[in-house]
mmCIF file of N, CA and C in Angstrom:
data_model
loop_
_atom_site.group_PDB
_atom_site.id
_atom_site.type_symbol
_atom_site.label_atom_id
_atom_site.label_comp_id
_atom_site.label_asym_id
_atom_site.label_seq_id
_atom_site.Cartn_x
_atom_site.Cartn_y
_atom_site.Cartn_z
ATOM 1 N N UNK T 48 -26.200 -1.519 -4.372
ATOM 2 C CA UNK T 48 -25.556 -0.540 -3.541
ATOM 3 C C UNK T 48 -24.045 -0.721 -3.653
ATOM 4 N N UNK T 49 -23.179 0.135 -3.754
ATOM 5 C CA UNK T 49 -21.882 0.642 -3.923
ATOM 6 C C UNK T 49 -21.480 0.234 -2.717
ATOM 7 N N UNK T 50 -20.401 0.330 -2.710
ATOM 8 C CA UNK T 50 -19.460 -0.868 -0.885
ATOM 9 C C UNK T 50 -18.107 -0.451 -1.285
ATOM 10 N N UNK T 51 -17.665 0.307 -0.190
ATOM 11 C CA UNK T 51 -16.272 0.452 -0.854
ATOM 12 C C UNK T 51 -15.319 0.608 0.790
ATOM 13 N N UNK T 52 -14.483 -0.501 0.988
ATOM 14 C CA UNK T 52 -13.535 -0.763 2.018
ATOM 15 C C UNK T 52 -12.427 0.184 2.347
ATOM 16 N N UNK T 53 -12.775 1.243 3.991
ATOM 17 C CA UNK T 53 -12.179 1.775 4.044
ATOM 18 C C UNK T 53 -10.684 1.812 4.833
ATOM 19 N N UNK T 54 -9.810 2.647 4.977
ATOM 20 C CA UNK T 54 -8.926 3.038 6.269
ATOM 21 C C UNK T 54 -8.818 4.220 6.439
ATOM 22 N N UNK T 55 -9.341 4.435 7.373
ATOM 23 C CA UNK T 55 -8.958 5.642 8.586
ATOM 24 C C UNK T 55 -7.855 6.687 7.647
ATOM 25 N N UNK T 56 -8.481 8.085 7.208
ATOM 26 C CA UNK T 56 -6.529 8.981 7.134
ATOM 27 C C UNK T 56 -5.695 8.987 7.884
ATOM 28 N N UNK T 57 -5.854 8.824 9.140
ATOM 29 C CA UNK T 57 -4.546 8.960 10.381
ATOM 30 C C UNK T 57 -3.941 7.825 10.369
ATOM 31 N N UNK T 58 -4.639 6.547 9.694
ATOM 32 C CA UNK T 58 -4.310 5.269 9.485
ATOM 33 C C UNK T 58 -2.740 4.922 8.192
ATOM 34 N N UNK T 59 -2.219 4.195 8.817
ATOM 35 C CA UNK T 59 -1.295 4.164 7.216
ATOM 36 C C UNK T 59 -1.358 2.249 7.092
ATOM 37 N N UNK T 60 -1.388 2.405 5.902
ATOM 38 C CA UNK T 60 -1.028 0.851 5.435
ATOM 39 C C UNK T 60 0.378 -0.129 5.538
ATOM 40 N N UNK T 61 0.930 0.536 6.626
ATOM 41 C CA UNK T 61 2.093 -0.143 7.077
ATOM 42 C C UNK T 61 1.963 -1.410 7.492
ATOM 43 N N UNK T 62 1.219 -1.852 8.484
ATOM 44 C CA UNK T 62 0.483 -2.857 9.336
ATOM 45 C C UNK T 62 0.364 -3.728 8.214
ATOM 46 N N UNK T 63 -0.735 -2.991 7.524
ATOM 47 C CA UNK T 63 -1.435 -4.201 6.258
ATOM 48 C C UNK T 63 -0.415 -4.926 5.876
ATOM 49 N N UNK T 64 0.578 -3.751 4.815
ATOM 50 C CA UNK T 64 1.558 -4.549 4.083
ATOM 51 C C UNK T 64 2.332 -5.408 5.210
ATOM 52 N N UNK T 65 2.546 -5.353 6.068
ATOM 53 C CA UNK T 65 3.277 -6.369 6.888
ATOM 54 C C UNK T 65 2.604 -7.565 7.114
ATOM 55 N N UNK T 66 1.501 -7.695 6.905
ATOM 56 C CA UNK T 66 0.340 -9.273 7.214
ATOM 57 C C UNK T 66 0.661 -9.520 5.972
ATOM 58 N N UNK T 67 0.791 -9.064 4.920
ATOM 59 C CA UNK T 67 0.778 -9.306 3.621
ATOM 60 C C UNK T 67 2.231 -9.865 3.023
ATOM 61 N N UNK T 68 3.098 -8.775 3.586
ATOM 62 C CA UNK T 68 4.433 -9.504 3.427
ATOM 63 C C UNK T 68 4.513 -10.929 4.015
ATOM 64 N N UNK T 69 4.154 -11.165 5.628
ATOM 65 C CA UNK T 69 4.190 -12.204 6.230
ATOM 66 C C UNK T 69 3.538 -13.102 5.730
ATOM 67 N N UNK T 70 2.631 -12.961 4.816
ATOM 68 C CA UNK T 70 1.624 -14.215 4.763
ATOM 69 C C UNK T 70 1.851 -14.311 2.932
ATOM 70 N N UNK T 71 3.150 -13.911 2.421
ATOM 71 C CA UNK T 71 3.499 -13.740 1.261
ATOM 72 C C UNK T 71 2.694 -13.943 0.385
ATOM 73 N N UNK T 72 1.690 -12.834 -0.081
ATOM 74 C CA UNK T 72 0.882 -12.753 -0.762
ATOM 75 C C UNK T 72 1.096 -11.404 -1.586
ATOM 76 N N UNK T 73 0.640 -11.396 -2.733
ATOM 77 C CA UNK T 73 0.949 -10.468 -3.883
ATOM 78 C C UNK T 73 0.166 -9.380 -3.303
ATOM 79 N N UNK T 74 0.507 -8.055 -3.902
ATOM 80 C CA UNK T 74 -0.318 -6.944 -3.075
ATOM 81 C C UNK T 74 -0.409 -6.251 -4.840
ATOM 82 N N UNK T 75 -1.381 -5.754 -4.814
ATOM 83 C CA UNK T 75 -1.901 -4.635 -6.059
ATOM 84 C C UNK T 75 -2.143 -3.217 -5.115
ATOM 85 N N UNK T 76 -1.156 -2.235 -5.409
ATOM 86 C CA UNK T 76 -1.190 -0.720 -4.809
ATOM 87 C C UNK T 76 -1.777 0.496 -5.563
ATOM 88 N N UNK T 77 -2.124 1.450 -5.102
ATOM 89 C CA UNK T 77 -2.168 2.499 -5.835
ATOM 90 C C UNK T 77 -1.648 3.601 -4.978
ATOM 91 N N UNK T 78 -0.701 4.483 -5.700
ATOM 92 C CA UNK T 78 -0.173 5.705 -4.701
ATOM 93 C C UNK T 78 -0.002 6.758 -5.741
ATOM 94 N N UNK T 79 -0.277 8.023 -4.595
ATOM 95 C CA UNK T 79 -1.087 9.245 -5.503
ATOM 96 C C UNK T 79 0.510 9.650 -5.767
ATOM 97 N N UNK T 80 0.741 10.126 -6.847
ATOM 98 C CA UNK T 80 2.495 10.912 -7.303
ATOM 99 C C UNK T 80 2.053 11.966 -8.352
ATOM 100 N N UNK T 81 0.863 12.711 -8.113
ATOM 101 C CA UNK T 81 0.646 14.027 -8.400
ATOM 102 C C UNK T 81 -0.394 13.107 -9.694
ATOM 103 N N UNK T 82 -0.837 11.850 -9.491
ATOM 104 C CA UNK T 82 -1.536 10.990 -10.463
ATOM 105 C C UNK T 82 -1.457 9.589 -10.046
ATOM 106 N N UNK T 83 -2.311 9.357 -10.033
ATOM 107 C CA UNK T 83 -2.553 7.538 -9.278
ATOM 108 C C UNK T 83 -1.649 6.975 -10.668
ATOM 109 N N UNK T 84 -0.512 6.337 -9.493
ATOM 110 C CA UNK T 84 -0.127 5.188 -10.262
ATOM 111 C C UNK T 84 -0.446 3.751 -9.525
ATOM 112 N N UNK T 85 -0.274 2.536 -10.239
ATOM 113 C CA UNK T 85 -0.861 1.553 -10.080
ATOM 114 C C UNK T 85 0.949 0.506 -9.797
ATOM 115 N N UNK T 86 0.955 0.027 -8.644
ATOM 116 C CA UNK T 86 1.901 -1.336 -8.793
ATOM 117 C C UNK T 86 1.640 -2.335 -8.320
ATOM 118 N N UNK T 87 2.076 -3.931 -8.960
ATOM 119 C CA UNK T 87 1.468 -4.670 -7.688
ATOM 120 C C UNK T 87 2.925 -5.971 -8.046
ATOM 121 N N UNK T 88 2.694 -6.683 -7.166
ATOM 122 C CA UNK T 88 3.652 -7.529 -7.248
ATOM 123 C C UNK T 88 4.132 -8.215 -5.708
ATOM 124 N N UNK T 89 4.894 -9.384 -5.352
ATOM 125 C CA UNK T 89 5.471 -9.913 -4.260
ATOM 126 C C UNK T 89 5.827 -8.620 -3.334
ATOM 127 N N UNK T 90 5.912 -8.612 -2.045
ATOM 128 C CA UNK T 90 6.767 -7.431 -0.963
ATOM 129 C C UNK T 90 7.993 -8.801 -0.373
ATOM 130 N N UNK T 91 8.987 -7.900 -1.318
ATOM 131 C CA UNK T 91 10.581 -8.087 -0.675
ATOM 132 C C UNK T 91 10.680 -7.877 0.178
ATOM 133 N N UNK T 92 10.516 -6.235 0.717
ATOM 134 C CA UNK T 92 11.019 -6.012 2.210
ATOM 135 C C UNK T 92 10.350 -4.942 2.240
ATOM 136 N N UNK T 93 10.131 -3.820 3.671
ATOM 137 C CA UNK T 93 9.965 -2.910 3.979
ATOM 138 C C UNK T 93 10.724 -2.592 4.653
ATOM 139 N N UNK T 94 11.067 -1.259 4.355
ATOM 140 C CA UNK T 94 12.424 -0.242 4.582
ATOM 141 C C UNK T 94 12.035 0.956 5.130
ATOM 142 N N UNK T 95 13.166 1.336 6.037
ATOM 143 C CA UNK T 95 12.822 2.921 6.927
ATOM 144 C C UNK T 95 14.105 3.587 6.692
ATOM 145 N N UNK T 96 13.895 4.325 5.786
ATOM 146 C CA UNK T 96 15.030 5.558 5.590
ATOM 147 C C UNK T 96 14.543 7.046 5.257
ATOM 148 N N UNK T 97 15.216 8.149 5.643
ATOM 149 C CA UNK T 97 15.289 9.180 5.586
ATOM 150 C C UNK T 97 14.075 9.601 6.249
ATOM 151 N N UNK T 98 13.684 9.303 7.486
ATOM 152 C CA UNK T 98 11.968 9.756 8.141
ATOM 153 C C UNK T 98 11.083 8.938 7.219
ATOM 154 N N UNK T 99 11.089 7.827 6.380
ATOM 155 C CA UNK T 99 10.170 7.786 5.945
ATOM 156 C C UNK T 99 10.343 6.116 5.509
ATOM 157 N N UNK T 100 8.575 5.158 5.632
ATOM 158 C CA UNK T 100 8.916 4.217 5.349
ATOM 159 C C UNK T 100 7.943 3.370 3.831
ATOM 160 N N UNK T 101 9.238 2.650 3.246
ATOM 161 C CA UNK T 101 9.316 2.346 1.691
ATOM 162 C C UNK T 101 8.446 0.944 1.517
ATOM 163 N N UNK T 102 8.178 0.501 0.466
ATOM 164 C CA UNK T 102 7.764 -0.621 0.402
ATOM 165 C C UNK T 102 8.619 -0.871 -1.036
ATOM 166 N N UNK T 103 9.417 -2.610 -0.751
ATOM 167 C CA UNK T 103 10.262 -2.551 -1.576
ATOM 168 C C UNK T 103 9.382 -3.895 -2.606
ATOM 169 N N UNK T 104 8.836 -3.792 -3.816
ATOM 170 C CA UNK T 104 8.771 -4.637 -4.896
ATOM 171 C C UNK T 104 9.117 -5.756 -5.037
ATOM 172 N N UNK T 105 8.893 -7.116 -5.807
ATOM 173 C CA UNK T 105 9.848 -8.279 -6.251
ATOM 174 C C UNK T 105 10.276 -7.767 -7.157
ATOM 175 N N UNK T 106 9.945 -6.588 -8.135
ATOM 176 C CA UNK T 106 10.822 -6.283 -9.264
ATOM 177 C C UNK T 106 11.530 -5.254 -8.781
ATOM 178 N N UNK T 107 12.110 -4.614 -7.572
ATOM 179 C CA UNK T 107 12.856 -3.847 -7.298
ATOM 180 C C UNK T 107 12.573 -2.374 -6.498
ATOM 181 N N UNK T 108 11.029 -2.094 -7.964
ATOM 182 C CA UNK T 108 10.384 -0.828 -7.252
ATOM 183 C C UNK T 108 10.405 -0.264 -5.923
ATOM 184 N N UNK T 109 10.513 0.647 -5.415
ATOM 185 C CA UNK T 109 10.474 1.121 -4.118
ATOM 186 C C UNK T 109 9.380 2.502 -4.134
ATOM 187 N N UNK T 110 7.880 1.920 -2.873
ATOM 188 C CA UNK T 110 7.429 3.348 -3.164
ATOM 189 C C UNK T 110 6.951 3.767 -1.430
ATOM 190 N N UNK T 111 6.904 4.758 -1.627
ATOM 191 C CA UNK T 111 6.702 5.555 -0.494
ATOM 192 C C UNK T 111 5.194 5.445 -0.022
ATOM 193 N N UNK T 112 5.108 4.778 1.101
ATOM 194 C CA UNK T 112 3.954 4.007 2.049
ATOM 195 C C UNK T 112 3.085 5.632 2.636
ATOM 196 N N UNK T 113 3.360 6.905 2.705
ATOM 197 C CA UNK T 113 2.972 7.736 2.880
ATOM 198 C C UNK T 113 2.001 8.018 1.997
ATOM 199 N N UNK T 114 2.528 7.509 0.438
ATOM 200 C CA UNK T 114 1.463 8.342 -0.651
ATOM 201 C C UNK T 114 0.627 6.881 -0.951
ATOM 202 N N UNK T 115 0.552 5.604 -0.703
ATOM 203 C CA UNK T 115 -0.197 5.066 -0.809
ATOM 204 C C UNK T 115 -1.789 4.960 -0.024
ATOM 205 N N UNK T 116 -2.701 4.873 -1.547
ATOM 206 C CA UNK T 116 -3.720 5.330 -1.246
ATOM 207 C C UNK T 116 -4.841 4.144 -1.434
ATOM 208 N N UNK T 117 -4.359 3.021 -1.711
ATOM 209 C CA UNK T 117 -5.141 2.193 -2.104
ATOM 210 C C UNK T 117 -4.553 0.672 -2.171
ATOM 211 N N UNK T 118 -5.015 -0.216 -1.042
ATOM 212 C CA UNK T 118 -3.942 -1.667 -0.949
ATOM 213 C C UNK T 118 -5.146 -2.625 -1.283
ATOM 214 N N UNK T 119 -4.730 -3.617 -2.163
ATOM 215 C CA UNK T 119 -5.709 -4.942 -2.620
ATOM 216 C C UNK T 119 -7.557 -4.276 -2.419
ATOM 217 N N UNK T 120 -7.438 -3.201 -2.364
ATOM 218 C CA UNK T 120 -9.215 -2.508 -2.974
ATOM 219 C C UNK T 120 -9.712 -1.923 -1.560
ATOM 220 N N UNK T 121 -8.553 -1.938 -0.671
ATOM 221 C CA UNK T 121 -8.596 -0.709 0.937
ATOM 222 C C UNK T 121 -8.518 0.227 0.556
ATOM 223 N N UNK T 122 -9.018 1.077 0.943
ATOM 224 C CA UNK T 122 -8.605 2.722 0.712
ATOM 225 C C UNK T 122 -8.722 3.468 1.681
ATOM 226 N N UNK T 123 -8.036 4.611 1.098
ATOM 227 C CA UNK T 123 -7.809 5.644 2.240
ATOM 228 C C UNK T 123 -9.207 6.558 2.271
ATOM 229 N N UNK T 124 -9.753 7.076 3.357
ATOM 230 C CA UNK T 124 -11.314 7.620 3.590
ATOM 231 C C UNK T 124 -11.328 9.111 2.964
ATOM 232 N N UNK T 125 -10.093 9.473 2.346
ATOM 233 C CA UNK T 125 -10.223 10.677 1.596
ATOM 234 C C UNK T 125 -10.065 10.409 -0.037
ATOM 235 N N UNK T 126 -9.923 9.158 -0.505
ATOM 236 C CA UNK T 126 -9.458 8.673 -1.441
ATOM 237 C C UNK T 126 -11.080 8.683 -2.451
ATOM 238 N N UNK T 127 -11.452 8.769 -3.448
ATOM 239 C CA UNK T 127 -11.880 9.062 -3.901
ATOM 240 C C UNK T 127 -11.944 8.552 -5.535
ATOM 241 N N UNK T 128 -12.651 7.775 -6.231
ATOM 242 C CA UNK T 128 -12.610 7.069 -7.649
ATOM 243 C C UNK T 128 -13.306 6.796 -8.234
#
């Protein structure tokens, strides 16, 4: 049987990445940008600019916590693969 770990849509992975930042552990993401892209790596920091909040990379990357759809094999309950 198939098992697949969800979160809530009204839910965002803000929270997560923050246990994750805190407990400095590598995170593997996926966020939809009109096509699942894939990043993973250390969380530097998390950032709130322009209405909206970022998740910043050890290599620099910065991506938008809105379109993430998929944290260490969580997913979002509309997410689909």
């Amino acid at each position: 049987m198939d098992y697949k770990c969800t979160l809530d849509n009204a839910d965002s992975f803000l929270n997560q990445l923050k246990l994750h930042r805190d407990r400095k552990e590598k995170v593997a993401v996926l966020s939809d940008l009109g096509g699942w892209e894939r990043a993973e790596g250390m969380i530097r920091e998390i950032v709130h600019k322009a209405g909206a909040d970022y998740l910043v990379l050890d290599n620099g990357s910065a991506l938008d916590i809105a379109k993430i759809v998929a944290v260490n094999g969580v997913f979002k309950t509309d997410c689909s693969c």
